[in-house]
mmCIF file of C-alpha atoms in Angstrom:
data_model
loop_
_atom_site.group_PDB
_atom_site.id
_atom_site.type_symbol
_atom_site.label_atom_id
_atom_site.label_comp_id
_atom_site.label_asym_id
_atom_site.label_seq_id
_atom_site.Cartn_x
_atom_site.Cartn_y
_atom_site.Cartn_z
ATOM 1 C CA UNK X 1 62.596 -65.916 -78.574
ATOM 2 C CA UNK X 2 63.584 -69.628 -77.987
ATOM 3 C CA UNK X 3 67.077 -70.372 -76.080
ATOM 4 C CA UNK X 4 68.727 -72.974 -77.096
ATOM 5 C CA UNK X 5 70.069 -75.266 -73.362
ATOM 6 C CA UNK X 6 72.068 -78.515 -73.633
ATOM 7 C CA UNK X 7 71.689 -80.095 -70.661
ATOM 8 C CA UNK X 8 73.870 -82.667 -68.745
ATOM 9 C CA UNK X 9 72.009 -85.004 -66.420
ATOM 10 C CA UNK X 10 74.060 -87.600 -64.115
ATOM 11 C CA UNK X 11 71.272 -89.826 -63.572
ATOM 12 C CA UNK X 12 70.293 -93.123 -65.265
ATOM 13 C CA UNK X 13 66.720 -92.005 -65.317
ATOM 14 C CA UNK X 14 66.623 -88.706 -64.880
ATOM 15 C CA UNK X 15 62.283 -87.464 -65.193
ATOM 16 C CA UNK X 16 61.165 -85.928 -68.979
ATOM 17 C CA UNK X 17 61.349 -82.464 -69.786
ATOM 18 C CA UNK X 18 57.876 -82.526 -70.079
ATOM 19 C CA UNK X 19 57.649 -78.828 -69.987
ATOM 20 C CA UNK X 20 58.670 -78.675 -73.729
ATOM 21 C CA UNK X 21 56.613 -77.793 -76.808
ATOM 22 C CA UNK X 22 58.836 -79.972 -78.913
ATOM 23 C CA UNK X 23 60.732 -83.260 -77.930
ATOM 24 C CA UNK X 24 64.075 -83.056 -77.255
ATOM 25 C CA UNK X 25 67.260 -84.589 -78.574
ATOM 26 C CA UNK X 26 68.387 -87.441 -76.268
ATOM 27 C CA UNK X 27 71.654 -89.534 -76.102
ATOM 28 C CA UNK X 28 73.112 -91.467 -73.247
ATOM 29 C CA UNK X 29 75.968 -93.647 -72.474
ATOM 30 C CA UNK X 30 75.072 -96.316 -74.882
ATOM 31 C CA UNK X 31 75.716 -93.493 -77.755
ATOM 32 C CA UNK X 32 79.432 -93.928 -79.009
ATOM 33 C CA UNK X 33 79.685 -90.195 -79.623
ATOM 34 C CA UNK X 34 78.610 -89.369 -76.147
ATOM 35 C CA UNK X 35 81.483 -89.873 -74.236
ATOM 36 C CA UNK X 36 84.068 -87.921 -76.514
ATOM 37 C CA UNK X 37 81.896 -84.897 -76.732
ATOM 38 C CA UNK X 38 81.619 -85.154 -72.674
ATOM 39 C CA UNK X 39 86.007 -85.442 -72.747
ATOM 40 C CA UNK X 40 85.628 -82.521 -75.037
ATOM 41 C CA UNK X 41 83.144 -80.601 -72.795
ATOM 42 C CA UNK X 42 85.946 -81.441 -70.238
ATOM 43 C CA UNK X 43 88.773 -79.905 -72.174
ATOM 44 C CA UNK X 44 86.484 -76.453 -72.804
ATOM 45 C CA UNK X 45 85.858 -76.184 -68.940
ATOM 46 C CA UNK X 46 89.871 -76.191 -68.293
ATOM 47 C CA UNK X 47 90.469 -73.795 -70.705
ATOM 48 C CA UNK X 48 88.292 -71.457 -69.060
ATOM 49 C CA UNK X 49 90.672 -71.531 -65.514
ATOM 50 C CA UNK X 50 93.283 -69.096 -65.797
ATOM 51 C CA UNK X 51 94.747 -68.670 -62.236
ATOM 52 C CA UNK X 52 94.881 -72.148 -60.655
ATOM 53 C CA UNK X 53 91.500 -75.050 -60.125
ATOM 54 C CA UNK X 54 89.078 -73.741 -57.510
ATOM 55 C CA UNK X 55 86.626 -76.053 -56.330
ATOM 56 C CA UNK X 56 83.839 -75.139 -57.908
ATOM 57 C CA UNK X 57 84.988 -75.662 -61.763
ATOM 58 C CA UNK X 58 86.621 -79.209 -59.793
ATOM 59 C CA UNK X 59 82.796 -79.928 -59.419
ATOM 60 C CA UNK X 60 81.781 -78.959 -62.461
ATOM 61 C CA UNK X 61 84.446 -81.319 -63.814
ATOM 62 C CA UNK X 62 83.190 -84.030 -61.521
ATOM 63 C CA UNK X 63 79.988 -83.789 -63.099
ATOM 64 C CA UNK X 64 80.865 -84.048 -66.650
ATOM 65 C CA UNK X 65 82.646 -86.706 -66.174
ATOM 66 C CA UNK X 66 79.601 -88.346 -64.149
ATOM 67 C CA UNK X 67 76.628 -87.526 -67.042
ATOM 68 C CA UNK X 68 74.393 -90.648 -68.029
ATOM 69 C CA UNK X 69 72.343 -88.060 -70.122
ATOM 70 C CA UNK X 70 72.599 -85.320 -72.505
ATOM 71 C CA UNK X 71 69.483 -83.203 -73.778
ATOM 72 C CA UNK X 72 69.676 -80.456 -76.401
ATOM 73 C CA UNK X 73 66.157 -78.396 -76.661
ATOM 74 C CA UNK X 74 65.164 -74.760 -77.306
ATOM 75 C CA UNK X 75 63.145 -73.568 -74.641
ATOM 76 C CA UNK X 76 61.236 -70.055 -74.588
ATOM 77 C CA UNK X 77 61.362 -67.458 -71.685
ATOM 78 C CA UNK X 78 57.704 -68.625 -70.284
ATOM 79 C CA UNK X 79 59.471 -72.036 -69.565
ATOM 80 C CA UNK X 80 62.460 -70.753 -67.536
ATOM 81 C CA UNK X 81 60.494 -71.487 -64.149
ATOM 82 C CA UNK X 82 59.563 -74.683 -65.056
ATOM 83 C CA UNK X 83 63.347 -75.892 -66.806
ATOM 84 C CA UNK X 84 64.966 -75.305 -63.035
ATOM 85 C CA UNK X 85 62.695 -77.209 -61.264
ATOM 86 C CA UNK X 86 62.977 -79.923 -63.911
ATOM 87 C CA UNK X 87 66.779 -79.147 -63.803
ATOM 88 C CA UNK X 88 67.081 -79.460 -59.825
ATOM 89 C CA UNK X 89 65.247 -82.726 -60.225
ATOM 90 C CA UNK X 90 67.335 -84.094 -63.100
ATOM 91 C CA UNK X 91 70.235 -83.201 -61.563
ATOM 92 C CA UNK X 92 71.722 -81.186 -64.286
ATOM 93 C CA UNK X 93 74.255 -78.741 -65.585
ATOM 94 C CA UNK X 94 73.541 -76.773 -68.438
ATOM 95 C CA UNK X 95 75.138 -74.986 -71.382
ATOM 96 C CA UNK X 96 74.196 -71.911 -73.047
ATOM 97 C CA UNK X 97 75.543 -70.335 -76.295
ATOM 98 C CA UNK X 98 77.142 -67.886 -74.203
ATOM 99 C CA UNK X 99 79.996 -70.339 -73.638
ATOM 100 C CA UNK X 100 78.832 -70.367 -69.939
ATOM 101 C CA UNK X 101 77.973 -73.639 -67.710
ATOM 102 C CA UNK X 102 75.248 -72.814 -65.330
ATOM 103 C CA UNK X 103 73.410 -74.808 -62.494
ATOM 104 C CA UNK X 104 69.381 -75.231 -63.057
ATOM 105 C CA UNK X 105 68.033 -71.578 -61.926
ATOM 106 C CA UNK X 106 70.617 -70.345 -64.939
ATOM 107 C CA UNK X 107 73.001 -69.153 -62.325
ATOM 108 C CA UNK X 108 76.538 -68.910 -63.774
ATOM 109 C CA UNK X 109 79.326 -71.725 -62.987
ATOM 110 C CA UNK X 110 81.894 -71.208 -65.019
ATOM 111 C CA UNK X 111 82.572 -69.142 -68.039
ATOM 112 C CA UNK X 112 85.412 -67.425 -70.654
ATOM 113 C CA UNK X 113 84.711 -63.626 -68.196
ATOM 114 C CA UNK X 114 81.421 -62.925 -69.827
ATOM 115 C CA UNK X 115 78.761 -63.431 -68.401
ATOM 116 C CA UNK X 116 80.677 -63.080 -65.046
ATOM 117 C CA UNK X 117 80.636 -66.060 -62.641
ATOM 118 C CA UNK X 118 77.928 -65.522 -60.011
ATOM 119 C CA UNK X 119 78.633 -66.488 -55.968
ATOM 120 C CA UNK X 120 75.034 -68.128 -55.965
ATOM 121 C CA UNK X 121 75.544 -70.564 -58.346
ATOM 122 C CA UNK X 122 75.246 -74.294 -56.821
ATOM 123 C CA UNK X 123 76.514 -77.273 -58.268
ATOM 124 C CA UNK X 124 73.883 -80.062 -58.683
ATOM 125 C CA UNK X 125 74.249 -82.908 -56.041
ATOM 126 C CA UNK X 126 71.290 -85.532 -55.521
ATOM 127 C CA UNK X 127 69.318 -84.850 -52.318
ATOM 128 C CA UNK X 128 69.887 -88.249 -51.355
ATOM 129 C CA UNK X 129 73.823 -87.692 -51.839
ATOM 130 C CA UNK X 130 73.325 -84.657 -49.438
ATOM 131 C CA UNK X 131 71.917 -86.388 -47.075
ATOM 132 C CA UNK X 132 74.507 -88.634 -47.001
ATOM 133 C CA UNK X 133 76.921 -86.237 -46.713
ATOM 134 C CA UNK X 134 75.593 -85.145 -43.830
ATOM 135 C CA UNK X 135 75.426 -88.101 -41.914
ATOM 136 C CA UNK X 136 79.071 -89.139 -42.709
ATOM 137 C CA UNK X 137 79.855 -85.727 -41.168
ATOM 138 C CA UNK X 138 78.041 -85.895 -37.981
ATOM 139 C CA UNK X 139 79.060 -89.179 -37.664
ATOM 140 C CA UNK X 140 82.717 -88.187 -37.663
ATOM 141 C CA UNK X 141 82.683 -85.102 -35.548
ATOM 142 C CA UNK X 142 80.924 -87.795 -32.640
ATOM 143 C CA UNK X 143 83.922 -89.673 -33.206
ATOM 144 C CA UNK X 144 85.902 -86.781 -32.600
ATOM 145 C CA UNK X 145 87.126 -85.517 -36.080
ATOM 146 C CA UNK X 146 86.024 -82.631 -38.679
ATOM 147 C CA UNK X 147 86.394 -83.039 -41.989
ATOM 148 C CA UNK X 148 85.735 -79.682 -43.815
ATOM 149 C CA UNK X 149 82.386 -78.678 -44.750
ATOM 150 C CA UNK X 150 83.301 -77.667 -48.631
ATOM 151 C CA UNK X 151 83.899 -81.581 -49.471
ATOM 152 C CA UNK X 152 81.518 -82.403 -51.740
ATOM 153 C CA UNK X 153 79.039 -85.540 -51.654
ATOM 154 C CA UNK X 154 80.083 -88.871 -53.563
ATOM 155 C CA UNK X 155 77.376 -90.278 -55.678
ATOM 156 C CA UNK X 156 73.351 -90.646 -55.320
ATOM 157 C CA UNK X 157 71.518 -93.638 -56.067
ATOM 158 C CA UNK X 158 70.149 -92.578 -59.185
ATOM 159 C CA UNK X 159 73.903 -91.847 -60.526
ATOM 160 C CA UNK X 160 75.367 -95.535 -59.926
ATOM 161 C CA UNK X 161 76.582 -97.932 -62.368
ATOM 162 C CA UNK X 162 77.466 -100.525 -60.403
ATOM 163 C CA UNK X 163 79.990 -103.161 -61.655
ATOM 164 C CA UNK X 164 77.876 -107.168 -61.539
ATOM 165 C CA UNK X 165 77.886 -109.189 -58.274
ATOM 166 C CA UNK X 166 80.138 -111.789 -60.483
ATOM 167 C CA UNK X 167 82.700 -109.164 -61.825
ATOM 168 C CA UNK X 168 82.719 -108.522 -57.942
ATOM 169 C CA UNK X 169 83.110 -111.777 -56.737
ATOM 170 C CA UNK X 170 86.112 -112.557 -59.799
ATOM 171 C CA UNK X 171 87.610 -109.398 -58.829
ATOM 172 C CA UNK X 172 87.873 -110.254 -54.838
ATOM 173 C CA UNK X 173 89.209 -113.588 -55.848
ATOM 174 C CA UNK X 174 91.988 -111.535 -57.881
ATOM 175 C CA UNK X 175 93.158 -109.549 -55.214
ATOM 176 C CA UNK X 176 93.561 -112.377 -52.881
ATOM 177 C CA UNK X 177 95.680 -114.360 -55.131
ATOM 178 C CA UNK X 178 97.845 -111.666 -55.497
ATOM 179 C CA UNK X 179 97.511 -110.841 -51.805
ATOM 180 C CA UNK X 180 98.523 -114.599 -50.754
ATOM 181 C CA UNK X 181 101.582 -114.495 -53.463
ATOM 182 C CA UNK X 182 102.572 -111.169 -51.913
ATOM 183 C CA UNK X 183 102.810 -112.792 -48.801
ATOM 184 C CA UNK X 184 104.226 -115.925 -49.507
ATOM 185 C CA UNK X 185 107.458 -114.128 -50.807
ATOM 186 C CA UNK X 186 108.815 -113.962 -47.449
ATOM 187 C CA UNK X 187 108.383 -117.475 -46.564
ATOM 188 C CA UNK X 188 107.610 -119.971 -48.718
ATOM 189 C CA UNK X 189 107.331 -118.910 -52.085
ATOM 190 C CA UNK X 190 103.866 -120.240 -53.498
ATOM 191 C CA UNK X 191 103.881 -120.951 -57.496
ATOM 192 C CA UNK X 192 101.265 -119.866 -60.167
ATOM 193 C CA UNK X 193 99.845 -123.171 -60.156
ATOM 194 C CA UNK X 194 100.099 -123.917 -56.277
ATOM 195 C CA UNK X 195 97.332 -121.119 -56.129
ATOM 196 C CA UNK X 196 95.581 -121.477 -59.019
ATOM 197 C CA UNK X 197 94.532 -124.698 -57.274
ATOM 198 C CA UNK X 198 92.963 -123.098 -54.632
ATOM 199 C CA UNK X 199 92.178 -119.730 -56.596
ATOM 200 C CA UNK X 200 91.508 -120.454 -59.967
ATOM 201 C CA UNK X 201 88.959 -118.150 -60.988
ATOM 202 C CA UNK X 202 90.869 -115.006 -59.414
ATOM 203 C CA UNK X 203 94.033 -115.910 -61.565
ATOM 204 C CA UNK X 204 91.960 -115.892 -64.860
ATOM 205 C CA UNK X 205 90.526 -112.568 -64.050
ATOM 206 C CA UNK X 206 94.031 -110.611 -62.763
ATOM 207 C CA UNK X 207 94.678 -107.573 -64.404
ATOM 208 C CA UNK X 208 98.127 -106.823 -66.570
ATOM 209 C CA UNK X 209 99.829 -105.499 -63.667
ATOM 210 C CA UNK X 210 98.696 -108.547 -61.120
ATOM 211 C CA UNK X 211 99.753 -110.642 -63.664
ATOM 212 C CA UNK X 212 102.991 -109.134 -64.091
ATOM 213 C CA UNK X 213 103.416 -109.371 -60.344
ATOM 214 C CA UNK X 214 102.472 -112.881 -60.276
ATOM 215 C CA UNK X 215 104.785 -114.047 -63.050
ATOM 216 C CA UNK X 216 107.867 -112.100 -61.421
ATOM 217 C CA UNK X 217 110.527 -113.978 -59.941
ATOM 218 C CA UNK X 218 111.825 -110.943 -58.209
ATOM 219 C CA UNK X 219 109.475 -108.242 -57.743
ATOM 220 C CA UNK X 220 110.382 -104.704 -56.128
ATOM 221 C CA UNK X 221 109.824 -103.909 -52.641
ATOM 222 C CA UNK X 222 106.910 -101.050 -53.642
ATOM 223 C CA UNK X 223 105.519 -103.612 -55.989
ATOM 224 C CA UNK X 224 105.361 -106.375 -53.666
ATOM 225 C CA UNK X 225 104.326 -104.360 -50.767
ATOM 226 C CA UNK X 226 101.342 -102.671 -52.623
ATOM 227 C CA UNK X 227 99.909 -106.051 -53.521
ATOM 228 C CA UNK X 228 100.441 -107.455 -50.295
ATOM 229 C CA UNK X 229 97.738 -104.242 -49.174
ATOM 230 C CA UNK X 230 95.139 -106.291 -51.304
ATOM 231 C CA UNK X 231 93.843 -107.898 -48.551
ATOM 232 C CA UNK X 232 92.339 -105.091 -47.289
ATOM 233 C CA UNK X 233 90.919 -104.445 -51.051
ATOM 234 C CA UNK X 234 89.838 -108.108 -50.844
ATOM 235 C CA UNK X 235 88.152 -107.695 -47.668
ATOM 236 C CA UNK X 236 85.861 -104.591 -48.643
ATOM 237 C CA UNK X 237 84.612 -106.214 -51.604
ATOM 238 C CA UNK X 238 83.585 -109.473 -49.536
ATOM 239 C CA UNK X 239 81.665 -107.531 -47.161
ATOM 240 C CA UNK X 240 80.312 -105.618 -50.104
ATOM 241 C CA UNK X 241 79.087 -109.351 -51.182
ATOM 242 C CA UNK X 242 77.842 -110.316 -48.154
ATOM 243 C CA UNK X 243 80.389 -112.818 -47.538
ATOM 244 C CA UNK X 244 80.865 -110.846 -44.083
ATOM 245 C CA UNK X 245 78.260 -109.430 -41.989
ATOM 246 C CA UNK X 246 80.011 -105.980 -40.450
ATOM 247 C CA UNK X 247 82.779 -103.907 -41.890
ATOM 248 C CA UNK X 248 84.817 -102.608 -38.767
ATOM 249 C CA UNK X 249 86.231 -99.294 -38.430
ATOM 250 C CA UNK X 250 89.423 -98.616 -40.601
ATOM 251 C CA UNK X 251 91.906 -98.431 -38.010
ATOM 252 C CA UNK X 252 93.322 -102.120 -37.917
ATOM 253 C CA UNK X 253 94.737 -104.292 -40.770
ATOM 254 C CA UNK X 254 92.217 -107.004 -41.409
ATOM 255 C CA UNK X 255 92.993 -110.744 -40.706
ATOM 256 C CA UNK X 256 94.438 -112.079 -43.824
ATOM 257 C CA UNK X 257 93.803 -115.685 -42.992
ATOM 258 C CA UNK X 258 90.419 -115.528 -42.315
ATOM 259 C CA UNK X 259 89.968 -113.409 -45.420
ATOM 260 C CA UNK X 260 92.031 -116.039 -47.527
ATOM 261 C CA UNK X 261 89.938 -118.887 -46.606
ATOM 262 C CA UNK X 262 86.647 -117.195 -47.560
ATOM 263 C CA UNK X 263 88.319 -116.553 -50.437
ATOM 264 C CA UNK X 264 89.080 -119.800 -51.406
ATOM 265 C CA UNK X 265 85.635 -121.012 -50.261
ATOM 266 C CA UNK X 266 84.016 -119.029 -52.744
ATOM 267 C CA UNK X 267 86.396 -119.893 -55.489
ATOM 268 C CA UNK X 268 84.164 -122.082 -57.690
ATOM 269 C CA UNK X 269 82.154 -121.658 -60.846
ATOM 270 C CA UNK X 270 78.643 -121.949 -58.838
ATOM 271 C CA UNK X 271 79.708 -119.742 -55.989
ATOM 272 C CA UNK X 272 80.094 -116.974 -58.604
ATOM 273 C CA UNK X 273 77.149 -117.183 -60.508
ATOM 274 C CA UNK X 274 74.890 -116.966 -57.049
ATOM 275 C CA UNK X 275 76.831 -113.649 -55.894
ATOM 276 C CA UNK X 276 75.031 -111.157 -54.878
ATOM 277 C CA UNK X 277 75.904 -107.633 -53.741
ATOM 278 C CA UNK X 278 74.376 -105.304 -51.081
ATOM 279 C CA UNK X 279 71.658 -102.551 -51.764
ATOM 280 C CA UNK X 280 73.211 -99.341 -53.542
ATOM 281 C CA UNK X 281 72.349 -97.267 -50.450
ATOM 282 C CA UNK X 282 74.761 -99.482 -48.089
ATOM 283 C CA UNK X 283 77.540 -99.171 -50.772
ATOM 284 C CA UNK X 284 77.188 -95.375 -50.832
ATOM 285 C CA UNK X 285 77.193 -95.213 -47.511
ATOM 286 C CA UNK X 286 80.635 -96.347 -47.222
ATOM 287 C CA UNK X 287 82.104 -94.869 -49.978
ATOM 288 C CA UNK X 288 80.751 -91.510 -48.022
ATOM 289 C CA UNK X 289 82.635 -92.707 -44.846
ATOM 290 C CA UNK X 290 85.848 -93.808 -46.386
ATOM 291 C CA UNK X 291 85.851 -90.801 -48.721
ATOM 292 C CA UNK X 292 85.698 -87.845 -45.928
ATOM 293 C CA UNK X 293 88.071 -90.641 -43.835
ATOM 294 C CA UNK X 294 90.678 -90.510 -46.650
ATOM 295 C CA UNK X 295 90.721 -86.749 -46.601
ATOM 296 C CA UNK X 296 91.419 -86.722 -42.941
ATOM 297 C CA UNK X 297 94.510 -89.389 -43.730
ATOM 298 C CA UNK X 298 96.086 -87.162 -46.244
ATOM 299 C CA UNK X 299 95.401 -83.964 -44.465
ATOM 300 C CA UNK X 300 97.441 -85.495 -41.613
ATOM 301 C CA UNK X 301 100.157 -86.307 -43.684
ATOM 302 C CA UNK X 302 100.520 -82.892 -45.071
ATOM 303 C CA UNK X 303 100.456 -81.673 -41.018
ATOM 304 C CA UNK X 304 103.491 -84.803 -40.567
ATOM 305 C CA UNK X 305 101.418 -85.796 -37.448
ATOM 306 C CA UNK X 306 99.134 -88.917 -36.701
ATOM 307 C CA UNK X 307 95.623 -89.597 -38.486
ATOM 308 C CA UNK X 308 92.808 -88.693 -36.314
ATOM 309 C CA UNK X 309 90.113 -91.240 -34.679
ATOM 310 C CA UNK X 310 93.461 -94.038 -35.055
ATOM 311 C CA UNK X 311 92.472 -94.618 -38.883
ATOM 312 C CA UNK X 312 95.437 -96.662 -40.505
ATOM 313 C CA UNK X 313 96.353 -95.021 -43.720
ATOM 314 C CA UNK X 314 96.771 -98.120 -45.978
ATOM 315 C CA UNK X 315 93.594 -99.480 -44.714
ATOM 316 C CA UNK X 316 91.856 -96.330 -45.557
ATOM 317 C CA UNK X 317 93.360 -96.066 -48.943
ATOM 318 C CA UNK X 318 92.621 -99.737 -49.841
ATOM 319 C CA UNK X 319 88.809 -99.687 -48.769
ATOM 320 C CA UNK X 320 87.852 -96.094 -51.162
ATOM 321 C CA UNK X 321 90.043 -98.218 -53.760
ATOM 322 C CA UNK X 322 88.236 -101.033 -53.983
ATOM 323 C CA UNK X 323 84.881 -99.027 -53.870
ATOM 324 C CA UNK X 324 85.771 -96.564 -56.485
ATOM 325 C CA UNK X 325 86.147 -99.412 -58.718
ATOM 326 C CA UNK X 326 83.105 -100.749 -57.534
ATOM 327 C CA UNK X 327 81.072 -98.544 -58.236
ATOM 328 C CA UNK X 328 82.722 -97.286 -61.436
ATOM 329 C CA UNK X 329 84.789 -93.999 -60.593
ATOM 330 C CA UNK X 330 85.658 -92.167 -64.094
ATOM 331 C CA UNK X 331 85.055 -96.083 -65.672
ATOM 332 C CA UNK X 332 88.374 -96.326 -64.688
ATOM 333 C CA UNK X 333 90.114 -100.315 -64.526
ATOM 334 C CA UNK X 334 91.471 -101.874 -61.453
ATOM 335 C CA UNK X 335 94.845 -100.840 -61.951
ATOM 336 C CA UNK X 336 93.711 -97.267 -63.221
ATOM 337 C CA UNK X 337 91.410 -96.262 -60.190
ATOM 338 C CA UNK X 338 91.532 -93.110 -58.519
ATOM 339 C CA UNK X 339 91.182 -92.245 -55.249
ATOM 340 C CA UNK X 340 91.250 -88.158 -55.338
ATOM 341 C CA UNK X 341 90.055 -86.423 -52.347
#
């Protein structure tokens, strides 16, 4: 008898089910329909948590909200050995008619109470990702801090949809034109068209918020503080350029002249269109670093004592900001990211 499995793959190319008798049905991102059935998936996995969100139904969230992919096929008990090891190498969750969301050996994730959840179950993380994970960690414990061992990895190559070098580059601009207004404001107040002269490009692309910054005669102290934090936004997404050769530790603020003027050096139609951004693995990398970083920051908060390893909280904040956006966290907007740890 022939079970029907719809299974959720995060990667962009995730290898064929070539295991199957029959072809499957396939839809990915570019399908309109996809992503509303993948926010409805969402809103079935919350309804199953009665008592409070542990982490594992947070991963399985993460993942939904992650999937490039979705396969629907009927698969017959013969095939069961071979759909995990094309599930473990898909990276994929599936779902059964049960109601229940299982990892790729059918182990149970989450589910209404029936079929019970089952304490083996793993949630699906590219090896690469793990890997990763583990590096950021040993890293930090030479450095002298733990982060705990049940954070989960950030992204895998195969799972990144990265924004273009010249959104990038239009986007870095932005933040430094709000950056220099915020900064201006206690000296001498620089006009919308005293730095659209030097930052042209970054004015056309600020977001609804930046521009409402920008236009306001009198903005409030949060408001004017948060974009003065840009900078160190700004200067993330020039290293991630390659406008910058090293990315120092986050534990100092950056120097916001010398990131202004390579802002302004790069602020011209032709210095966009050659933009270029670093290899996928050097992006993950930091977003691994600042991630498990960021957890440390907040953790110390909660404890009302000092971050660990000196790490400067804004500084922190700013730099998994900027790469969330980057490399498309939830598809979220600049002035929508997310930095949840």
């Amino acid at each position: 008898m022939a079970l029907l499995i719809n299974a959720y793959s995060t990667l962009a190319s995730p290898p064929p089910p070539e295991f199957l008798d029959a072809a499957p049905s396939r839809r990915d991102r570019s399908d309109p329909e996809l992503v509303p059935h993948l926010q409805g998936f969402v809103g079935y996995v919350l309804s199953t948590v009665s008592e409070g969100m542990d982490a594992r139904t947070f991963g399985v969230l993460r993942h939904l909200q992650r999937v490039q992919i979705h396969y629907s096929f009927e698969v017959g008990e013969h095939a069961f050995d071979a759909l995990a090891a094309w599930g473990e190498a898909a990276n994929v969750l599936c779902f059964l008619p049960d109601g229940s969301v299982r990892d790729a050996a059918g182990n149970v994730l989450v589910s209404r109470g029936e079929p019970p959840v089952e304490a083996d179950a793993t949630l699906p993380y590219p090896p690469d990702a793990r890997d990763r994970k583990q590096r950021s960690e040993a890293e930090l414990k030479q450095l002298g801090a733990q982060p705990p061992a049940h954070l989960p990895p950030v992204l895998g190559e195969g799972e990144v949809r990265l924004r273009s070098p010249e959104e990038t580059m239009r986007r870095m601009l932005a933040l430094c034109a709000v950056a220099v207004r915020a900064e201006s404001l206690s000296s001498q107040r620089l006009s919308e068209p005293e730095i659209r002269a030097k930052l042209g490009p970054g004015v056309d692309a600020l977001t609804p918020a930046e521009r409402g910054f920008l236009d306001s005669d009198a903005p409030d102290e949060e408001t004017w503080a948060n974009h003065g934090w840009r900078y160190e936004s700004a200067v993330l997404l020039q290293w991630a350029l390659g406008l910058t050769d090293v990315l120092p530790p986050p534990t100092a603020i950056c120097d916001a002249g010398a990131v202004a003027r390579i802002a302004i050096d790069h602020a011209d139609p032709a210095r966009i269109a050659q933009a270029r951004l670093r290899p996928v693995p050097e992006l993950l990398d930091a977003l691994d670093a600042v991630y498990r970083r960021h957890w440390l920051v907040r953790q110390a908060r909660l404890d009302e004592r000092e971050p660990v390893i000196g790490l400067h909280p804004s500084v922190v904040y700013e730099r998994h900001y900027a790469l969330n956006w980057l490399l498309r966290f939830d598809e979220h907007d600049w002035d929508e990211v997310g930095t949840p740890t």
